[in-house]
Amino acid sequence: MTAQVDYLVVVFTATSGASGELLGSDEKELVQLVWQLVDVKNKKLGKVSELLIKTDLSDLTEEKEEEDVVEESVEEENGSRADFAYTATSLESALNMFHLQLTNEVNSAGAGTSVCLCTDGQLHIRQVIHPEAASKNILVPECFYSFFDLRKEFKKHFPTSDLKALDVPTMAESLSITVDVPAMWDSSATMDLSAKLPAEVAVQQVQIMASIVLALLSEPFCHTFSSQERVSEKFETGTCSKMEKVGDNTVIRARGLPWQSSDQDIARFFRGLNIAKGGAALCLNAQGRRNGEALVRFVSEEHRDLALQRHKHHMGNRYIEVYKATGEDFLKIAGGTSNEVAIFLSREDQIIVRMRGLPFTATHEQVLAFFSPGEGLKETCPVSGGKDGILFVRYPDGRPTGDAFVLFACEEHAQCALRKHKEILGRRYIELFKSTAAEVQQVLNRYSSAPLIPIAPAPLVSVLPTVSLLPPPGGIRDCLRLRGLPYTASIEDILTFLGEFTHDIRPHGVHMVLNQQGRPSGDCFIQMTSAERALQASQRLHKHVMSSQRGSNSRYVEVFPCSTEEMGLVLMGSSLSHTLTHTHARTRSGTGLSPPPCLSPPSYSFAPAPPVLPTEAAAALYPPMGQVLLTPRPLPPGHAYYPASAQLYMNYTAYYPSPPGSPTTVGFFPSPSSLTSLSSPGGLVRMPGLTYNSNGVKELINAVQGYQNPAESVSLLSSSLIGQSSGGDASLMSLPAVMTKPAGQYLDLTLL
């Protein structure tokens, strides 16, 4: 609430496109600006001025252009009834001319100095002048950041009026105003609002609006113009709590944003509309990268509705789609509960930069040194607050994710920091991006709060019976997990890395972990002959550097001892399900899971299941990797490491094992002699869907290579033998009852 102003400036704008309620919705440029000064104290009207913007004159010389800007048109070439007419060749010169002429007129009147604009509705200021000025990077004069909405001022005395249905003719009729002008253009009577407004209508509109203002100032209304509409000059960053109430009628979803856009770019796109503090939230995909969408929260439903009119407006060369959204959608993205994040973001007017790809051992001191000026460089980008201005992102168990957020005091320091994009810290290059407070909340929520996906996908081979093919697993950590391998690393590179421990690898005991696209994930599991050798290898090789023969890159590798059950947990997700299920339906919904945050809890408990083979026979026949063929098993409630109340959350892609490999240069002992004395017969596996041009037994042997089946046990059966309707559609294969090779390929197998 402010005091009564000395002057009101009645303003009306017209574009080269739509008019009326669609004004500014088609991104057309401003072509006409008409105004008239109203002396509030003395209730007098000034002269009507008209400014035409003709961009086709931009090829004139600079001197001629300036003359065209300030020249008063005496001849009314276009039939305009304005007292003064001016011409400008650009929006910037037009706005500056408007401000200059208005200042001179107020000074010459001498009745006061306070001035405020008055428009018919919100569109002229919020949807025409500010959006076009923002898209052209034009500085708007101060007078355009506050104005009076004549419709709202009128409604104070006529509360039953519908604000959206009000227009100048309706208000004039309610106030019994007679206008001595030709028949006025009625926007409500015009069917085609996309048609261009006639040039003479703007002057008529301004004259009628000035008469309405005088009527409201006079008896019996004696209205006081004191409640100004404000246009936010700057977007305010801030935090949002998940407990905060956000109305569904104030949020929109913007889609199609450039990937490098920031919250300030979004605020510039919606310039003229007031975005709530911290109300611009960029959305991230499952990999933590921006997906081109954002949720924007406005201060009121009125501003939200105006934002929807900017559907398919342009940000650079891209058009942006704008849709309605809900408050719940906004809180999912921008809401947070972490006190650490709240303290980190409590400093206002700070520029946030996101660091991605940090070494897991990176410290605050290394980050500060990374942004310190190098030798011979004068540019400085000091981190605001020192160590307090750095926030590392961690998993729930405390392991670093390789991401961090850094605060800078000003835009200059932030831009200097961004120029260090892809510079080296330790042995890794660091990616730098300008970030937002909402992105900080979103990243922290993704890694430390409730799971994004409640359960793991079904195992690859879900048609096998849900019985244990091995004795109940124990807790012997006789396996190794290698994490952080170069993506070009081969089995030979792994053997070179293990060195003397290569002799302790079991036959077919090297398992490269692949992602859903069949590419290496950077993980590998190795089955060792004993838990002692596995522990020695992890202690001696942990964080040593591995080089790849197929690439020049080298990385340090983390080495952990683990048990067979933990290996199966990561490879197949066999213990991530919280409910015991016997369904054979395979879910392929693109979930995106990763190994658990920690592979070394004290112990895992599994429900005992009766073995198919005797314990000694199964242990002699096959290594425990057969566990990975099982269907998911539940973790009992109240597990010591994973709380019963919190589900495991995963954040990128499901991992599958590759076919097992063995060293090619190291000799192994032959299989135990007990293999030939086992009384247990082999199992039958049905493989439907074989091609008609199959080469027979040779191709089948290649398909099951690694299962240790004798060639004479493979046979092809015709349809007459197995009851099929077409020959070559199925085959039966005699195999041992237990298979050690993990399902690295999609084979439709049925155990008979």
PDB file of N, CA and C in Angstrom, residues 37-114:
ATOM      1  N   LEU A  37      -1.243  11.682 -20.107  1.00  0.00           N
ATOM      2  CA  LEU A  37      -0.952  12.027 -18.714  1.00  0.00           C
ATOM      3  C   LEU A  37      -2.219  12.520 -18.025  1.00  0.00           C
ATOM      4  N   VAL A  38      -2.449  12.048 -16.783  1.00  0.00           N
ATOM      5  CA  VAL A  38      -3.597  12.459 -15.975  1.00  0.00           C
ATOM      6  C   VAL A  38      -3.078  13.071 -14.681  1.00  0.00           C
ATOM      7  N   ASP A  39      -3.436  14.356 -14.437  1.00  0.00           N
ATOM      8  CA  ASP A  39      -3.079  15.049 -13.195  1.00  0.00           C
ATOM      9  C   ASP A  39      -4.083  14.640 -12.128  1.00  0.00           C
ATOM     10  N   VAL A  40      -3.644  13.815 -11.164  1.00  0.00           N
ATOM     11  CA  VAL A  40      -4.550  13.241 -10.172  1.00  0.00           C
ATOM     12  C   VAL A  40      -5.085  14.319  -9.231  1.00  0.00           C
ATOM     13  N   LYS A  41      -4.234  15.218  -8.766  1.00  0.00           N
ATOM     14  CA  LYS A  41      -4.659  16.234  -7.800  1.00  0.00           C
ATOM     15  C   LYS A  41      -5.622  17.239  -8.429  1.00  0.00           C
ATOM     16  N   ASN A  42      -5.277  17.724  -9.607  1.00  0.00           N
ATOM     17  CA  ASN A  42      -6.100  18.751 -10.255  1.00  0.00           C
ATOM     18  C   ASN A  42      -7.143  18.164 -11.184  1.00  0.00           C
ATOM     19  N   LYS A  43      -7.124  16.844 -11.376  1.00  0.00           N
ATOM     20  CA  LYS A  43      -8.091  16.143 -12.228  1.00  0.00           C
ATOM     21  C   LYS A  43      -8.114  16.748 -13.628  1.00  0.00           C
ATOM     22  N   LYS A  44      -6.941  16.833 -14.229  1.00  0.00           N
ATOM     23  CA  LYS A  44      -6.806  17.370 -15.575  1.00  0.00           C
ATOM     24  C   LYS A  44      -6.119  16.347 -16.472  1.00  0.00           C
ATOM     25  N   LEU A  45      -6.431  16.474 -17.748  1.00  0.00           N
ATOM     26  CA  LEU A  45      -5.849  15.566 -18.731  1.00  0.00           C
ATOM     27  C   LEU A  45      -4.791  16.286 -19.545  1.00  0.00           C
ATOM     28  N   GLY A  46      -3.730  15.536 -19.873  1.00  0.00           N
ATOM     29  CA  GLY A  46      -2.682  16.087 -20.716  1.00  0.00           C
ATOM     30  C   GLY A  46      -2.911  15.736 -22.170  1.00  0.00           C
ATOM     31  N   LYS A  47      -1.894  15.921 -22.984  1.00  0.00           N
ATOM     32  CA  LYS A  47      -1.972  15.636 -24.408  1.00  0.00           C
ATOM     33  C   LYS A  47      -1.816  14.133 -24.660  1.00  0.00           C
ATOM     34  N   VAL A  48      -2.430  13.683 -25.756  1.00  0.00           N
ATOM     35  CA  VAL A  48      -2.295  12.290 -26.183  1.00  0.00           C
ATOM     36  C   VAL A  48      -1.078  12.178 -27.092  1.00  0.00           C
ATOM     37  N   SER A  49      -0.192  11.247 -26.768  1.00  0.00           N
ATOM     38  CA  SER A  49       1.025  11.046 -27.551  1.00  0.00           C
ATOM     39  C   SER A  49       1.025   9.632 -28.136  1.00  0.00           C
ATOM     40  N   GLU A  50       1.531   9.534 -29.330  1.00  0.00           N
ATOM     41  CA  GLU A  50       1.576   8.248 -30.031  1.00  0.00           C
ATOM     42  C   GLU A  50       2.995   8.012 -30.540  1.00  0.00           C
ATOM     43  N   LEU A  51       3.489   6.806 -30.309  1.00  0.00           N
ATOM     44  CA  LEU A  51       4.833   6.424 -30.759  1.00  0.00           C
ATOM     45  C   LEU A  51       4.712   5.185 -31.633  1.00  0.00           C
ATOM     46  N   LEU A  52       5.142   5.293 -32.870  1.00  0.00           N
ATOM     47  CA  LEU A  52       5.104   4.178 -33.809  1.00  0.00           C
ATOM     48  C   LEU A  52       6.500   3.590 -33.955  1.00  0.00           C
ATOM     49  N   ILE A  53       6.575   2.268 -33.952  1.00  0.00           N
ATOM     50  CA  ILE A  53       7.852   1.569 -34.089  1.00  0.00           C
ATOM     51  C   ILE A  53       7.868   0.924 -35.466  1.00  0.00           C
ATOM     52  N   LYS A  54       8.735   1.434 -36.331  1.00  0.00           N
ATOM     53  CA  LYS A  54       8.833   0.944 -37.705  1.00  0.00           C
ATOM     54  C   LYS A  54      10.226   0.355 -37.911  1.00  0.00           C
ATOM     55  N   THR A  55      10.288  -0.956 -37.812  1.00  0.00           N
ATOM     56  CA  THR A  55      11.589  -1.624 -37.946  1.00  0.00           C
ATOM     57  C   THR A  55      12.111  -1.586 -39.366  1.00  0.00           C
ATOM     58  N   ASP A  56      11.253  -1.273 -40.345  1.00  0.00           N
ATOM     59  CA  ASP A  56      11.725  -1.230 -41.731  1.00  0.00           C
ATOM     60  C   ASP A  56      12.593  -0.019 -42.004  1.00  0.00           C
ATOM     61  N   LEU A  57      12.706   0.899 -41.025  1.00  0.00           N
ATOM     62  CA  LEU A  57      13.564   2.064 -41.174  1.00  0.00           C
ATOM     63  C   LEU A  57      14.955   1.833 -40.591  1.00  0.00           C
ATOM     64  N   SER A  58      15.250   0.610 -40.172  1.00  0.00           N
ATOM     65  CA  SER A  58      16.509   0.341 -39.482  1.00  0.00           C
ATOM     66  C   SER A  58      17.725   0.455 -40.387  1.00  0.00           C
ATOM     67  N   ASP A  59      17.527   0.506 -41.715  1.00  0.00           N
ATOM     68  CA  ASP A  59      18.670   0.626 -42.616  1.00  0.00           C
ATOM     69  C   ASP A  59      19.098   2.066 -42.832  1.00  0.00           C
ATOM     70  N   LEU A  60      18.438   3.002 -42.154  1.00  0.00           N
ATOM     71  CA  LEU A  60      18.827   4.397 -42.271  1.00  0.00           C
ATOM     72  C   LEU A  60      20.137   4.643 -41.545  1.00  0.00           C
ATOM     73  N   THR A  61      20.763   5.741 -41.860  1.00  0.00           N
ATOM     74  CA  THR A  61      21.989   6.096 -41.157  1.00  0.00           C
ATOM     75  C   THR A  61      21.676   6.473 -39.733  1.00  0.00           C
ATOM     76  N   GLU A  62      22.700   6.491 -38.902  1.00  0.00           N
ATOM     77  CA  GLU A  62      22.512   6.775 -37.486  1.00  0.00           C
ATOM     78  C   GLU A  62      21.955   8.173 -37.275  1.00  0.00           C
ATOM     79  N   GLU A  63      22.454   9.163 -38.054  1.00  0.00           N
ATOM     80  CA  GLU A  63      21.949  10.514 -37.887  1.00  0.00           C
ATOM     81  C   GLU A  63      20.489  10.610 -38.287  1.00  0.00           C
ATOM     82  N   LYS A  64      20.153  10.020 -39.391  1.00  0.00           N
ATOM     83  CA  LYS A  64      18.770  10.068 -39.851  1.00  0.00           C
ATOM     84  C   LYS A  64      17.858   9.334 -38.888  1.00  0.00           C
ATOM     85  N   GLU A  65      18.374   8.265 -38.303  1.00  0.00           N
ATOM     86  CA  GLU A  65      17.569   7.485 -37.361  1.00  0.00           C
ATOM     87  C   GLU A  65      17.228   8.318 -36.143  1.00  0.00           C
ATOM     88  N   GLU A  66      18.201   9.042 -35.615  1.00  0.00           N
ATOM     89  CA  GLU A  66      17.938   9.869 -34.449  1.00  0.00           C
ATOM     90  C   GLU A  66      16.917  10.956 -34.768  1.00  0.00           C
ATOM     91  N   GLU A  67      16.977  11.506 -35.969  1.00  0.00           N
ATOM     92  CA  GLU A  67      16.005  12.510 -36.341  1.00  0.00           C
ATOM     93  C   GLU A  67      14.605  11.919 -36.389  1.00  0.00           C
ATOM     94  N   ASP A  68      14.493  10.693 -36.882  1.00  0.00           N
ATOM     95  CA  ASP A  68      13.188  10.061 -36.956  1.00  0.00           C
ATOM     96  C   ASP A  68      12.631   9.776 -35.578  1.00  0.00           C
ATOM     97  N   VAL A  69      13.494   9.528 -34.606  1.00  0.00           N
ATOM     98  CA  VAL A  69      13.025   9.213 -33.273  1.00  0.00           C
ATOM     99  C   VAL A  69      12.403  10.429 -32.601  1.00  0.00           C
ATOM    100  N   VAL A  70      13.023  11.570 -32.720  1.00  0.00           N
ATOM    101  CA  VAL A  70      12.588  12.736 -31.963  1.00  0.00           C
ATOM    102  C   VAL A  70      11.689  13.663 -32.769  1.00  0.00           C
ATOM    103  N   GLU A  71      11.499  13.377 -34.024  1.00  0.00           N
ATOM    104  CA  GLU A  71      10.718  14.285 -34.865  1.00  0.00           C
ATOM    105  C   GLU A  71       9.237  14.200 -34.527  1.00  0.00           C
ATOM    106  N   GLU A  72       8.597  15.329 -34.316  1.00  0.00           N
ATOM    107  CA  GLU A  72       7.165  15.377 -34.094  1.00  0.00           C
ATOM    108  C   GLU A  72       6.473  15.437 -35.447  1.00  0.00           C
ATOM    109  N   SER A  73       5.510  14.576 -35.599  1.00  0.00           N
ATOM    110  CA  SER A  73       4.788  14.515 -36.863  1.00  0.00           C
ATOM    111  C   SER A  73       3.626  15.494 -36.821  1.00  0.00           C
ATOM    112  N   VAL A  74       3.709  16.520 -37.659  1.00  0.00           N
ATOM    113  CA  VAL A  74       2.636  17.506 -37.707  1.00  0.00           C
ATOM    114  C   VAL A  74       1.517  17.017 -38.599  1.00  0.00           C
ATOM    115  N   GLU A  75       1.917  16.395 -39.690  1.00  0.00           N
ATOM    116  CA  GLU A  75       0.900  15.894 -40.602  1.00  0.00           C
ATOM    117  C   GLU A  75       0.422  14.534 -40.120  1.00  0.00           C
ATOM    118  N   GLU A  76      -0.874  14.385 -40.039  1.00  0.00           N
ATOM    119  CA  GLU A  76      -1.457  13.134 -39.570  1.00  0.00           C
ATOM    120  C   GLU A  76      -1.653  12.229 -40.777  1.00  0.00           C
ATOM    121  N   GLU A  77      -0.556  11.582 -41.140  1.00  0.00           N
ATOM    122  CA  GLU A  77      -0.573  10.789 -42.355  1.00  0.00           C
ATOM    123  C   GLU A  77      -1.492   9.582 -42.231  1.00  0.00           C
ATOM    124  N   ASN A  78      -1.522   8.988 -41.051  1.00  0.00           N
ATOM    125  CA  ASN A  78      -2.322   7.786 -40.880  1.00  0.00           C
ATOM    126  C   ASN A  78      -3.692   8.063 -40.274  1.00  0.00           C
ATOM    127  N   GLY A  79      -4.111   9.256 -40.211  1.00  0.00           N
ATOM    128  CA  GLY A  79      -5.417   9.570 -39.656  1.00  0.00           C
ATOM    129  C   GLY A  79      -5.461   9.515 -38.162  1.00  0.00           C
ATOM    130  N   SER A  80      -4.351   9.504 -37.470  1.00  0.00           N
ATOM    131  CA  SER A  80      -4.325   9.428 -36.024  1.00  0.00           C
ATOM    132  C   SER A  80      -4.854  10.725 -35.416  1.00  0.00           C
ATOM    133  N   ARG A  81      -5.578  10.589 -34.270  1.00  0.00           N
ATOM    134  CA  ARG A  81      -6.120  11.751 -33.574  1.00  0.00           C
ATOM    135  C   ARG A  81      -5.248  12.141 -32.393  1.00  0.00           C
ATOM    136  N   ALA A  82      -3.994  11.640 -32.340  1.00  0.00           N
ATOM    137  CA  ALA A  82      -3.081  11.987 -31.261  1.00  0.00           C
ATOM    138  C   ALA A  82      -2.572  13.413 -31.440  1.00  0.00           C
ATOM    139  N   ASP A  83      -2.258  14.058 -30.305  1.00  0.00           N
ATOM    140  CA  ASP A  83      -1.729  15.418 -30.348  1.00  0.00           C
ATOM    141  C   ASP A  83      -0.266  15.430 -30.793  1.00  0.00           C
ATOM    142  N   PHE A  84       0.474  14.406 -30.386  1.00  0.00           N
ATOM    143  CA  PHE A  84       1.876  14.314 -30.781  1.00  0.00           C
ATOM    144  C   PHE A  84       2.129  12.894 -31.297  1.00  0.00           C
ATOM    145  N   ALA A  85       2.921  12.802 -32.330  1.00  0.00           N
ATOM    146  CA  ALA A  85       3.261  11.492 -32.893  1.00  0.00           C
ATOM    147  C   ALA A  85       4.762  11.414 -33.103  1.00  0.00           C
ATOM    148  N   TYR A  86       5.332  10.283 -32.768  1.00  0.00           N
ATOM    149  CA  TYR A  86       6.772  10.067 -32.895  1.00  0.00           C
ATOM    150  C   TYR A  86       6.996   8.746 -33.626  1.00  0.00           C
ATOM    151  N   THR A  87       8.186   8.594 -34.138  1.00  0.00           N
ATOM    152  CA  THR A  87       8.553   7.366 -34.849  1.00  0.00           C
ATOM    153  C   THR A  87       9.896   6.869 -34.329  1.00  0.00           C
ATOM    154  N   ALA A  88       9.986   5.580 -34.108  1.00  0.00           N
ATOM    155  CA  ALA A  88      11.234   4.950 -33.666  1.00  0.00           C
ATOM    156  C   ALA A  88      11.501   3.735 -34.539  1.00  0.00           C
ATOM    157  N   THR A  89      12.743   3.341 -34.611  1.00  0.00           N
ATOM    158  CA  THR A  89      13.125   2.210 -35.468  1.00  0.00           C
ATOM    159  C   THR A  89      13.406   0.934 -34.683  1.00  0.00           C
ATOM    160  N   SER A  90      13.357   0.984 -33.358  1.00  0.00           N
ATOM    161  CA  SER A  90      13.608  -0.216 -32.555  1.00  0.00           C
ATOM    162  C   SER A  90      12.880  -0.080 -31.222  1.00  0.00           C
ATOM    163  N   LEU A  91      12.715  -1.213 -30.559  1.00  0.00           N
ATOM    164  CA  LEU A  91      12.045  -1.193 -29.264  1.00  0.00           C
ATOM    165  C   LEU A  91      12.858  -0.414 -28.241  1.00  0.00           C
ATOM    166  N   GLU A  92      14.174  -0.580 -28.257  1.00  0.00           N
ATOM    167  CA  GLU A  92      15.008   0.113 -27.279  1.00  0.00           C
ATOM    168  C   GLU A  92      14.883   1.623 -27.409  1.00  0.00           C
ATOM    169  N   SER A  93      14.974   2.137 -28.632  1.00  0.00           N
ATOM    170  CA  SER A  93      14.842   3.583 -28.822  1.00  0.00           C
ATOM    171  C   SER A  93      13.442   4.064 -28.494  1.00  0.00           C
ATOM    172  N   ALA A  94      12.425   3.214 -28.740  1.00  0.00           N
ATOM    173  CA  ALA A  94      11.050   3.598 -28.426  1.00  0.00           C
ATOM    174  C   ALA A  94      10.845   3.726 -26.919  1.00  0.00           C
ATOM    175  N   LEU A  95      11.361   2.784 -26.135  1.00  0.00           N
ATOM    176  CA  LEU A  95      11.196   2.844 -24.681  1.00  0.00           C
ATOM    177  C   LEU A  95      11.954   4.029 -24.098  1.00  0.00           C
ATOM    178  N   ASN A  96      13.138   4.270 -24.598  1.00  0.00           N
ATOM    179  CA  ASN A  96      13.898   5.429 -24.114  1.00  0.00           C
ATOM    180  C   ASN A  96      13.205   6.736 -24.472  1.00  0.00           C
ATOM    181  N   MET A  97      12.628   6.799 -25.673  1.00  0.00           N
ATOM    182  CA  MET A  97      11.909   7.998 -26.073  1.00  0.00           C
ATOM    183  C   MET A  97      10.663   8.208 -25.211  1.00  0.00           C
ATOM    184  N   PHE A  98       9.947   7.127 -24.933  1.00  0.00           N
ATOM    185  CA  PHE A  98       8.775   7.226 -24.063  1.00  0.00           C
ATOM    186  C   PHE A  98       9.156   7.790 -22.702  1.00  0.00           C
ATOM    187  N   HIS A  99      10.215   7.258 -22.113  1.00  0.00           N
ATOM    188  CA  HIS A  99      10.635   7.713 -20.794  1.00  0.00           C
ATOM    189  C   HIS A  99      11.092   9.166 -20.832  1.00  0.00           C
ATOM    190  N   LEU A 100      11.780   9.562 -21.877  1.00  0.00           N
ATOM    191  CA  LEU A 100      12.255  10.945 -21.990  1.00  0.00           C
ATOM    192  C   LEU A 100      11.096  11.921 -22.150  1.00  0.00           C
ATOM    193  N   GLN A 101      10.163  11.616 -23.041  1.00  0.00           N
ATOM    194  CA  GLN A 101       9.039  12.513 -23.267  1.00  0.00           C
ATOM    195  C   GLN A 101       8.140  12.598 -22.033  1.00  0.00           C
ATOM    196  N   LEU A 102       7.971  11.471 -21.342  1.00  0.00           N
ATOM    197  CA  LEU A 102       7.141  11.473 -20.141  1.00  0.00           C
ATOM    198  C   LEU A 102       7.777  12.322 -19.047  1.00  0.00           C
ATOM    199  N   THR A 103       9.081  12.208 -18.872  1.00  0.00           N
ATOM    200  CA  THR A 103       9.777  13.009 -17.856  1.00  0.00           C
ATOM    201  C   THR A 103       9.667  14.497 -18.161  1.00  0.00           C
ATOM    202  N   ASN A 104       9.828  14.870 -19.430  1.00  0.00           N
ATOM    203  CA  ASN A 104       9.715  16.280 -19.801  1.00  0.00           C
ATOM    204  C   ASN A 104       8.306  16.806 -19.558  1.00  0.00           C
ATOM    205  N   GLU A 105       7.308  15.977 -19.834  1.00  0.00           N
ATOM    206  CA  GLU A 105       5.923  16.418 -19.654  1.00  0.00           C
ATOM    207  C   GLU A 105       5.587  16.605 -18.186  1.00  0.00           C
ATOM    208  N   VAL A 106       6.078  15.721 -17.333  1.00  0.00           N
ATOM    209  CA  VAL A 106       5.822  15.843 -15.897  1.00  0.00           C
ATOM    210  C   VAL A 106       6.530  17.064 -15.335  1.00  0.00           C
ATOM    211  N   ASN A 107       7.751  17.292 -15.749  1.00  0.00           N
ATOM    212  CA  ASN A 107       8.493  18.457 -15.266  1.00  0.00           C
ATOM    213  C   ASN A 107       7.844  19.763 -15.697  1.00  0.00           C
ATOM    214  N   SER A 108       7.301  19.774 -16.896  1.00  0.00           N
ATOM    215  CA  SER A 108       6.652  20.996 -17.369  1.00  0.00           C
ATOM    216  C   SER A 108       5.328  21.250 -16.663  1.00  0.00           C
ATOM    217  N   ALA A 109       4.648  20.195 -16.224  1.00  0.00           N
ATOM    218  CA  ALA A 109       3.380  20.380 -15.510  1.00  0.00           C
ATOM    219  C   ALA A 109       3.615  20.994 -14.141  1.00  0.00           C
ATOM    220  N   GLY A 110       4.633  20.549 -13.422  1.00  0.00           N
ATOM    221  CA  GLY A 110       5.031  21.149 -12.160  1.00  0.00           C
ATOM    222  C   GLY A 110       4.108  20.896 -11.000  1.00  0.00           C
ATOM    223  N   ALA A 111       3.224  19.914 -11.051  1.00  0.00           N
ATOM    224  CA  ALA A 111       2.291  19.649  -9.952  1.00  0.00           C
ATOM    225  C   ALA A 111       2.760  18.500  -9.064  1.00  0.00           C
ATOM    226  N   GLY A 112       3.905  17.928  -9.309  1.00  0.00           N
ATOM    227  CA  GLY A 112       4.415  16.813  -8.524  1.00  0.00           C
ATOM    228  C   GLY A 112       5.426  16.031  -9.340  1.00  0.00           C
ATOM    229  N   THR A 113       5.957  15.011  -8.699  1.00  0.00           N
ATOM    230  CA  THR A 113       6.993  14.218  -9.369  1.00  0.00           C
ATOM    231  C   THR A 113       6.677  12.730  -9.425  1.00  0.00           C
ATOM    232  N   SER A 114       5.801  12.215  -8.569  1.00  0.00           N
ATOM    233  CA  SER A 114       5.507  10.775  -8.547  1.00  0.00           C
ATOM    234  C   SER A 114       4.587  10.419  -9.710  1.00  0.00           C
TER     235      SER A 114
END
